[in-house]
XYZ file of C-alpha atoms in Angstrom:
539
model
C 86.572 112.686 123.905
C 84.831 110.272 121.536
C 83.565 106.809 122.461
C 81.345 103.999 121.213
C 78.921 101.697 122.989
C 78.198 98.230 121.579
C 78.662 99.284 117.947
C 77.792 96.534 115.466
C 77.940 96.795 111.683
C 76.421 94.221 109.341
C 76.093 94.118 105.576
C 73.537 91.429 104.829
C 74.783 88.263 106.510
C 78.345 89.558 106.865
C 79.356 91.118 110.173
C 82.302 93.507 110.064
C 82.449 94.078 113.824
C 80.187 93.407 116.782
C 79.557 94.994 120.215
C 82.512 97.370 119.913
C 82.841 99.617 122.964
C 85.969 101.775 122.945
C 87.009 105.183 124.265
C 89.400 107.636 122.579
C 90.642 110.282 125.014
C 92.219 113.759 124.559
C 95.976 114.018 124.256
C 96.280 110.555 122.718
C 96.881 109.537 119.110
C 95.346 106.246 118.015
C 96.378 104.140 115.050
C 93.361 102.212 113.785
C 94.800 99.142 112.068
C 93.487 95.931 110.530
C 93.539 93.900 107.342
C 92.054 95.282 104.131
C 88.295 94.710 104.257
C 88.173 94.377 108.045
C 86.040 97.533 108.357
C 88.458 100.322 109.373
C 87.061 102.957 107.011
C 83.498 101.875 107.808
C 84.161 102.290 111.537
C 85.623 105.744 110.955
C 82.603 106.766 108.856
C 80.393 105.687 111.762
C 82.443 107.905 114.093
C 81.947 110.876 111.748
C 78.218 110.250 111.349
C 78.469 109.439 107.632
C 77.179 105.912 108.313
C 74.688 104.617 110.851
C 75.678 101.407 112.624
C 73.396 98.378 112.626
C 73.208 98.898 116.380
C 75.024 100.819 119.099
C 75.855 104.482 119.662
C 78.661 107.018 119.254
C 79.230 109.655 121.953
C 81.146 112.884 121.327
C 82.088 115.290 124.113
C 79.992 118.445 124.481
C 81.158 121.346 122.265
C 83.849 119.139 120.683
C 84.677 119.998 117.061
C 85.273 116.937 114.883
C 87.509 117.164 111.807
C 87.622 114.478 109.105
C 90.085 114.237 106.229
C 88.045 114.361 103.022
C 88.724 111.413 100.707
C 87.100 112.688 97.483
C 89.987 114.573 95.883
C 87.858 116.007 93.063
C 84.997 117.535 95.049
C 86.625 120.989 95.336
C 88.030 121.212 91.788
C 86.037 124.366 91.014
C 87.363 126.169 94.096
C 90.444 128.253 94.771
C 93.116 126.584 96.901
C 92.877 129.101 99.764
C 89.056 129.013 99.718
C 89.179 125.224 100.020
C 91.308 125.555 103.147
C 89.030 128.255 104.618
C 86.054 125.892 104.288
C 87.557 123.821 107.074
C 86.268 126.413 109.555
C 82.542 126.436 108.742
C 81.676 129.434 110.910
C 84.501 131.588 109.544
C 83.800 130.518 105.963
C 80.117 131.476 106.300
C 81.098 134.907 107.654
C 83.671 135.335 104.901
C 81.122 134.538 102.165
C 78.493 136.836 103.685
C 81.050 139.647 104.049
C 82.234 139.251 100.436
C 78.649 139.316 99.170
C 77.778 142.450 101.131
C 80.854 144.359 99.956
C 80.291 143.363 96.322
C 76.986 145.257 96.227
C 76.783 148.867 94.973
C 73.637 149.718 96.946
C 72.903 148.386 100.404
C 69.641 148.424 102.311
C 69.529 149.887 105.820
C 69.513 146.380 107.257
C 72.534 145.438 105.130
C 74.391 148.567 106.218
C 73.728 147.704 109.843
C 74.874 144.127 109.192
C 78.170 145.430 107.736
C 78.998 146.949 111.102
C 78.198 143.791 113.024
C 79.894 141.367 110.666
C 83.304 143.047 110.985
C 83.356 142.371 114.719
C 82.174 138.771 114.258
C 84.643 138.232 111.436
C 87.540 139.589 113.511
C 86.635 137.582 116.607
C 86.477 134.410 114.494
C 90.033 134.999 113.221
C 89.072 136.359 109.828
C 91.872 138.904 109.564
C 94.501 136.216 110.144
C 92.852 133.511 108.029
C 95.032 133.982 104.961
C 98.259 133.969 106.998
C 97.217 130.848 108.946
C 96.110 129.007 105.791
C 99.372 129.943 104.053
C 101.393 128.602 107.007
C 99.596 125.261 106.834
C 100.106 124.984 103.082
C 103.778 126.003 103.326
C 104.294 123.167 105.809
C 102.810 120.813 103.233
C 105.207 121.922 100.504
C 103.293 124.733 98.760
C 105.198 127.713 97.384
C 103.793 131.251 97.606
C 103.144 131.189 93.863
C 100.859 128.145 94.208
C 98.555 129.676 96.819
C 96.511 131.748 94.368
C 95.794 128.795 92.095
C 92.754 126.600 91.578
C 92.307 123.074 92.937
C 91.787 121.764 89.392
C 95.404 122.696 88.563
C 96.827 120.373 91.227
C 97.804 116.741 90.873
C 96.398 114.125 93.280
C 99.139 114.393 95.882
C 98.859 118.155 96.207
C 95.054 118.024 96.262
C 95.280 115.686 99.240
C 97.553 118.157 101.019
C 95.014 120.960 100.577
C 92.284 118.719 101.997
C 94.562 117.956 104.921
C 95.112 121.687 105.476
C 91.323 122.167 105.304
C 90.785 119.745 108.189
C 93.539 121.284 110.290
C 92.270 124.837 109.636
C 89.082 124.050 111.546
C 91.090 123.558 114.788
C 89.286 120.299 115.576
C 89.237 118.797 119.074
C 88.927 115.355 117.482
C 90.899 114.651 114.330
C 90.006 111.652 112.142
C 92.283 110.758 109.234
C 91.831 107.901 106.777
C 95.169 107.227 105.041
C 96.568 110.773 105.442
C 100.015 109.804 104.104
C 98.809 108.467 100.755
C 100.482 110.464 97.951
C 102.557 112.499 100.428
C 106.305 112.601 99.941
C 108.717 111.899 102.788
C 109.205 115.579 103.617
C 105.449 116.146 103.974
C 105.051 112.972 106.050
C 107.762 114.235 108.417
C 105.903 117.548 108.703
C 102.612 115.786 109.454
C 104.302 113.628 112.096
C 105.669 116.691 113.864
C 102.288 118.421 113.662
C 100.449 115.465 115.163
C 103.016 115.165 117.955
C 102.133 118.727 118.966
C 98.386 118.187 118.534
C 96.639 118.289 121.924
C 93.271 116.863 120.930
C 92.191 113.316 120.132
C 93.616 111.929 116.892
C 92.525 108.703 115.184
C 94.398 107.691 112.035
C 94.122 104.817 109.600
C 97.450 104.207 107.904
C 99.534 101.472 106.314
C 102.729 103.499 106.773
C 104.687 101.753 109.530
C 107.139 104.632 110.027
C 104.227 107.064 110.417
C 102.374 104.824 112.886
C 105.504 104.243 114.942
C 106.301 107.943 115.199
C 102.770 109.224 115.800
C 100.726 106.726 117.779
C 100.490 106.599 121.557
C 97.912 103.792 121.258
C 96.955 101.160 118.686
C 93.341 100.135 118.074
C 93.417 96.754 116.362
C 90.311 95.793 114.369
C 90.408 92.008 114.125
C 88.235 89.024 115.112
C 85.172 91.333 114.540
C 86.222 93.454 117.537
C 88.567 96.289 118.457
C 91.310 95.628 120.994
C 93.199 98.579 122.437
C 96.966 98.432 122.987
C 99.218 101.046 124.572
C 102.059 102.037 122.263
C 102.821 102.330 118.577
C 102.665 99.757 115.776
C 105.870 97.959 116.752
C 104.720 97.825 120.385
C 101.416 96.326 119.206
C 103.186 93.732 117.040
C 105.274 92.545 119.992
C 102.358 92.595 122.465
C 100.014 90.802 120.057
C 102.604 88.111 119.381
C 103.206 87.653 123.115
C 99.464 87.314 123.759
C 99.130 84.663 121.042
C 102.169 82.761 122.310
C 100.871 82.883 125.893
C 97.425 81.639 124.818
C 99.004 78.817 122.801
C 101.199 77.784 125.764
C 98.194 77.881 128.096
C 96.172 75.790 125.657
C 98.951 73.204 125.344
C 99.219 73.005 129.130
C 95.443 72.633 129.478
C 95.252 70.088 126.657
C 97.878 68.024 128.453
C 95.851 68.249 131.668
C 92.655 67.316 129.806
C 94.398 64.246 128.407
C 95.606 63.263 131.909
C 92.140 63.721 133.433
C 90.376 61.763 130.678
C 92.903 58.925 131.007
C 92.385 58.739 134.785
C 88.583 58.872 134.493
C 88.589 56.211 131.780
C 90.837 53.941 133.819
C 89.342 54.309 137.290
C 85.690 55.365 136.920
C 84.559 51.742 137.449
C 86.938 51.242 140.395
C 85.019 51.710 143.658
C 88.126 52.715 145.617
C 88.961 55.395 143.019
C 85.395 56.535 142.282
C 85.631 59.653 144.463
C 88.864 60.722 142.764
C 87.393 60.026 139.324
C 84.335 62.157 140.170
C 86.615 64.978 141.373
C 88.601 64.858 138.136
C 85.356 64.837 136.129
C 84.368 68.118 137.812
C 87.831 69.595 137.113
C 87.542 68.522 133.480
C 84.219 70.352 133.045
C 85.743 73.574 134.384
C 88.634 73.653 131.933
C 88.018 76.018 129.015
C 90.619 76.398 126.311
C 91.439 79.906 125.091
C 89.291 80.696 122.077
C 91.850 81.074 119.255
C 89.609 82.833 116.750
C 90.695 82.923 113.112
C 92.309 86.271 112.381
C 91.259 88.396 109.408
C 94.987 88.985 108.897
C 96.527 86.922 106.142
C 99.903 87.504 104.519
C 100.751 86.756 100.903
C 103.721 84.500 100.220
C 106.068 86.516 98.019
C 109.373 85.275 96.652
C 111.310 86.722 93.738
C 113.397 83.916 92.240
C 115.106 84.879 88.959
C 115.239 82.388 86.121
C 118.491 83.735 84.674
C 121.792 84.727 86.282
C 122.560 88.450 86.400
C 125.982 89.617 85.247
C 128.065 92.376 86.819
C 126.974 95.030 84.286
C 123.387 96.090 84.973
C 122.431 99.689 84.095
C 124.603 102.593 82.995
C 123.341 106.149 82.457
C 125.463 108.565 80.408
C 124.651 112.275 80.806
C 120.875 111.888 80.594
C 118.598 114.942 80.635
C 114.824 115.344 80.650
C 112.691 118.464 80.319
C 108.948 118.948 80.229
C 107.738 122.431 81.255
C 110.847 122.628 83.415
C 114.135 120.747 83.455
C 113.809 117.726 85.755
C 117.467 116.722 85.584
C 120.444 117.431 83.352
C 123.615 115.523 82.432
C 123.132 112.849 85.081
C 125.417 109.835 84.902
C 125.638 106.755 87.093
C 126.250 103.029 87.085
C 124.067 100.587 89.047
C 125.651 97.291 90.078
C 124.347 93.762 90.360
C 123.740 93.613 94.116
C 122.506 97.131 94.846
C 119.146 98.122 96.248
C 118.578 101.678 95.053
C 115.865 103.934 96.499
C 114.842 106.925 94.383
C 113.397 109.636 96.635
C 112.242 113.250 96.360
C 109.221 115.501 96.482
C 106.067 114.734 94.503
C 106.202 115.883 90.903
C 109.976 116.262 90.972
C 110.698 113.565 88.364
C 111.234 110.307 90.288
C 108.929 108.215 88.087
C 110.406 109.815 84.970
C 113.921 108.821 86.065
C 112.724 105.287 86.898
C 111.096 104.896 83.472
C 114.270 106.097 81.765
C 116.284 103.570 83.782
C 113.868 100.848 82.623
C 114.010 102.063 78.988
C 110.275 102.763 79.061
C 110.978 106.429 78.310
C 113.651 108.053 76.179
C 115.811 110.801 77.709
C 116.089 114.080 75.798
C 119.848 113.684 75.756
C 122.264 110.976 76.837
C 122.012 107.207 76.746
C 120.858 104.246 78.824
C 122.785 100.985 78.543
C 121.523 97.682 79.964
C 123.801 94.726 80.556
C 123.325 91.762 78.230
C 121.958 89.538 81.011
C 119.396 92.061 82.326
C 115.771 90.868 82.427
C 113.472 93.417 84.071
C 110.382 92.800 86.203
C 108.496 96.077 86.598
C 105.833 97.281 89.017
C 104.259 100.522 87.642
C 102.899 103.339 89.800
C 99.553 103.265 87.998
C 98.074 99.712 87.737
C 96.157 100.817 84.633
C 99.454 101.065 82.748
C 99.702 97.293 82.686
C 96.345 95.801 83.747
C 93.565 95.077 81.231
C 90.430 96.080 83.143
C 88.128 94.121 80.801
C 89.741 90.740 81.473
C 89.474 88.434 84.435
C 92.441 88.259 86.784
C 93.494 84.769 85.675
C 93.029 85.581 81.956
C 95.308 88.577 82.304
C 97.969 86.642 84.195
C 97.749 83.794 81.689
C 98.421 86.205 78.818
C 102.041 86.424 80.032
C 102.571 82.689 79.753
C 105.956 81.717 78.349
C 105.338 79.381 75.365
C 108.490 77.474 76.278
C 107.290 76.917 79.835
C 103.512 77.044 79.442
C 101.569 77.094 82.703
C 98.187 75.406 82.983
C 95.338 76.964 84.953
C 96.277 75.006 88.084
C 99.792 76.487 88.023
C 98.442 80.012 87.456
C 96.066 79.475 90.386
C 99.077 78.483 92.489
C 100.813 81.803 91.769
C 97.585 83.688 92.499
C 96.885 81.649 95.631
C 100.161 82.816 97.123
C 98.875 86.350 96.535
C 95.620 85.570 98.425
C 93.383 84.913 95.401
C 91.275 81.904 96.320
C 88.342 80.058 94.755
C 86.349 82.137 92.296
C 88.398 85.272 93.109
C 90.614 84.386 90.139
C 87.647 84.898 87.792
C 86.873 88.423 88.996
C 87.032 91.152 86.363
C 90.096 93.286 87.040
C 87.977 96.452 87.000
C 86.166 95.324 90.189
C 89.316 94.387 92.123
C 90.348 96.513 95.088
C 93.575 98.506 94.994
C 95.284 95.877 97.136
C 94.099 93.032 94.884
C 95.374 94.823 91.771
C 98.739 95.342 93.433
C 98.995 91.680 94.438
C 98.007 90.596 90.916
C 100.863 92.628 89.426
C 103.249 91.095 91.968
C 101.956 87.660 90.842
C 103.055 88.543 87.338
C 106.473 89.649 88.595
C 107.036 86.379 90.450
C 105.843 84.407 87.418
C 108.069 86.270 84.926
C 111.015 85.905 87.349
C 113.190 88.775 86.139
C 116.646 89.291 87.586
C 116.325 93.079 88.033
C 113.284 94.330 89.965
C 111.840 97.812 89.486
C 109.059 99.136 91.740
C 107.245 102.471 91.579
C 105.339 103.051 94.839
C 104.438 99.375 95.417
C 103.023 99.831 98.950
C 100.331 102.424 98.136
C 97.341 100.047 98.287
C 98.686 97.211 100.422
C 97.717 96.469 104.015
C 100.357 96.193 106.716
C 100.661 92.409 106.422
C 101.218 92.574 102.662
C 103.733 95.410 103.060
C 105.672 93.365 105.613
C 105.610 90.346 103.254
C 106.828 92.441 100.304
C 109.489 94.096 102.457
C 110.785 90.686 103.557
C 110.693 89.264 100.024
C 112.764 92.156 98.634
C 115.230 91.816 101.509
C 115.942 88.256 100.315
C 116.715 89.361 96.743
C 120.429 89.146 95.962
C 120.199 90.917 92.613
C 119.511 94.555 91.715
C 116.384 96.272 93.020
C 115.464 99.869 92.103
C 112.411 101.424 93.724
C 110.572 104.705 94.197
C 108.871 104.958 97.574
C 107.781 107.328 100.343
C 107.634 104.415 102.809
C 110.440 105.346 105.180
C 110.647 101.891 106.744
C 110.823 100.155 103.360
C 113.676 102.453 102.381
C 115.507 102.206 105.716
C 115.396 98.391 105.777
C 116.304 97.830 102.125
C 118.219 100.654 100.456
C 121.989 100.418 100.084
C 122.037 103.497 97.869
C 119.928 106.670 97.730
C 119.262 108.726 94.610
C 117.437 111.938 95.508
C 115.824 113.986 92.741
C 115.581 117.642 93.761
C 115.259 121.144 92.290
C 119.039 121.535 92.625
C 119.749 118.360 90.690
C 120.258 114.671 91.509
C 122.172 113.572 94.604
C 123.631 110.063 94.306
C 124.611 108.702 97.725
C 126.030 105.285 98.522
C 124.600 104.301 101.908
C 121.318 103.985 103.787
C 118.610 106.583 104.349
C 119.572 107.316 107.972
C 123.144 108.218 107.007
C 121.862 110.209 104.035
C 119.434 112.235 106.154
C 122.065 112.828 108.851
C 124.465 114.099 106.186
C 121.842 116.482 104.816
C 121.109 117.838 108.309
C 124.811 118.463 108.909
C 125.144 120.279 105.596
C 122.078 122.382 106.378
C 123.447 123.294 109.807
C 126.828 124.200 108.299
C 125.155 126.545 105.815
C 123.337 128.341 108.641
C 126.543 129.096 110.586
C 128.440 130.348 107.535
C 128.923 134.151 107.574
C-alpha cells in the first residue's frame, strides 16, 4: 500500500496541489489523470521520492518494493539490452556483477574463493539462473525478436528503448508499480500486451496516461488531479467522465434551487422586515438565509481547445491513387502496393513500430518518393499535414505567432488579431503567443501545428501520431473535430479509441505485406482473430 497525508506542492507563488491525502491499495489499478501542467508527473515523483513536497508525507507499506518507469530513454545507451532489464532487480544485478567480476579473475584470494561458494547459493536463491529466460519472456511480450536480445540499447529507436525500460521495471517484481505515460511510442500490439499484464498484476499500480482505451481497459479507479486536489472515483476513465459530469450537474441544480430560495428569502425580508406582525417571520427567514451556502464551483484546470477543420475548397471524387509503389531501406517495407482513397474516407494506417507506417504516409502525401510506382493526387486536392516530429515543420527560433504568421495567404492576409484568434482557440492566451517555439511544451507545439492546419484549411487531412503530446481534453476535442470532417482523412495512430471512433478503412503495414481492409478496427481485429484461429486448427 502507498498513501499520502496532506501533501502540498508549491513552486514560488504557484500551488499545484494542496493538502492531498489519498490511499492506493493492493489489487487496484489507478489512473492518475488531469490537464497538462496540473502536476501529475510532479505528484508521481513525490511518490517515488525523487521530489520532496512543500509539506506532507508519503507512506509506503513495510517491505514493499516500488517500481518506477524510467523516463530518460538515453540513460542506458552504453548498456546491453538484457543487462538493462536485469538492473530492474537491484539485489540480483549486484550479485550478477559481483559474480562476473570474481569469475573473470585468473587468481583468487582465499577470501574470494570462499565468496565464490557463497555467491552461487545467493545468486540461485535470488533467481539468477532463470534471469535470462524471464527477461527474454518480458521482452518477447513487448515485441522483441530473439535476434534483438543480444544488442545494445544505443541501437534501438525511442519506442523500443521505452519497452526495455518497461521490462526493467517489471523485472524487479514490484509491489507498487508507478508508470508515467507507459504507452507513449508503443504500438497497438504492445499496448494490448501491457493491458493484459496489468490486469494480471496483483500489486498496486498507478499510471499516468492520455490513452483513453488503455485507461478504460486497465483502471479499477481514477484519481483526478483538478482544483488543486485529488478526488478518487471508482471505475475507469469513462466511468469517471460520467460521474464527474453528474456531480457537476447535481451541484449546478442545487445551486439554482438555492439561488431561487435566496431570492425568495431576500424578497420577503425586504418587504416585511419593517412590518411588526411579520417581524418574527422575517427574522426566521434571515436566519435561514445565513445558513444557505452555495456549492463552491471552483474553476477547473481542464480547458478544451476549439478545433474545427473547415476546407476552403471543394474536394472532388478523385483524391489519391497509388500504383504498385515499393520502398526499401535496409529491408523491403512494402512492394507493389496499389490502392485508391476516396473523398469521404477516414483511413487509419496501423502496424508495429518501425514497420513503415510513416514512410507510407509520406509517400501518400508526396513528401517522399517511392522506389517504384507512382502516386497520383486529384486536381482538387489541397493537403493539410500534421507531422510525427514537430521539428519537421516548426522553426524553434521564432515566436509562436511569427511562425504561424509566416503561412499567411497574401490573397487573404490575416492581421495579428486574426492570428491571435486562431491561436486563442488552441489555448494560447495573452503573451503566450510571443513564446519562443523552443520553450513550448509538447502539447503546445501540437496545438500550434493544429492552428496552422485550421488556418490553411486544406480539404484532405493527414495526421501522423497527433495525440502523442495532448492531454485527454485536447484528444477528445481533436477526436470530435475529425469526426465532423466530411472529406478525406488519413492518419497514423496507436490510439485505439481514435481509430475505433473514426476509421472507415484500415491499412495495416506488416512484415507479410500491406493489408487493405474496408471497415472499422473492431471488425478488422475480429477478422484477424478468426484467421489466426483457423490456421491453428489446420492439419
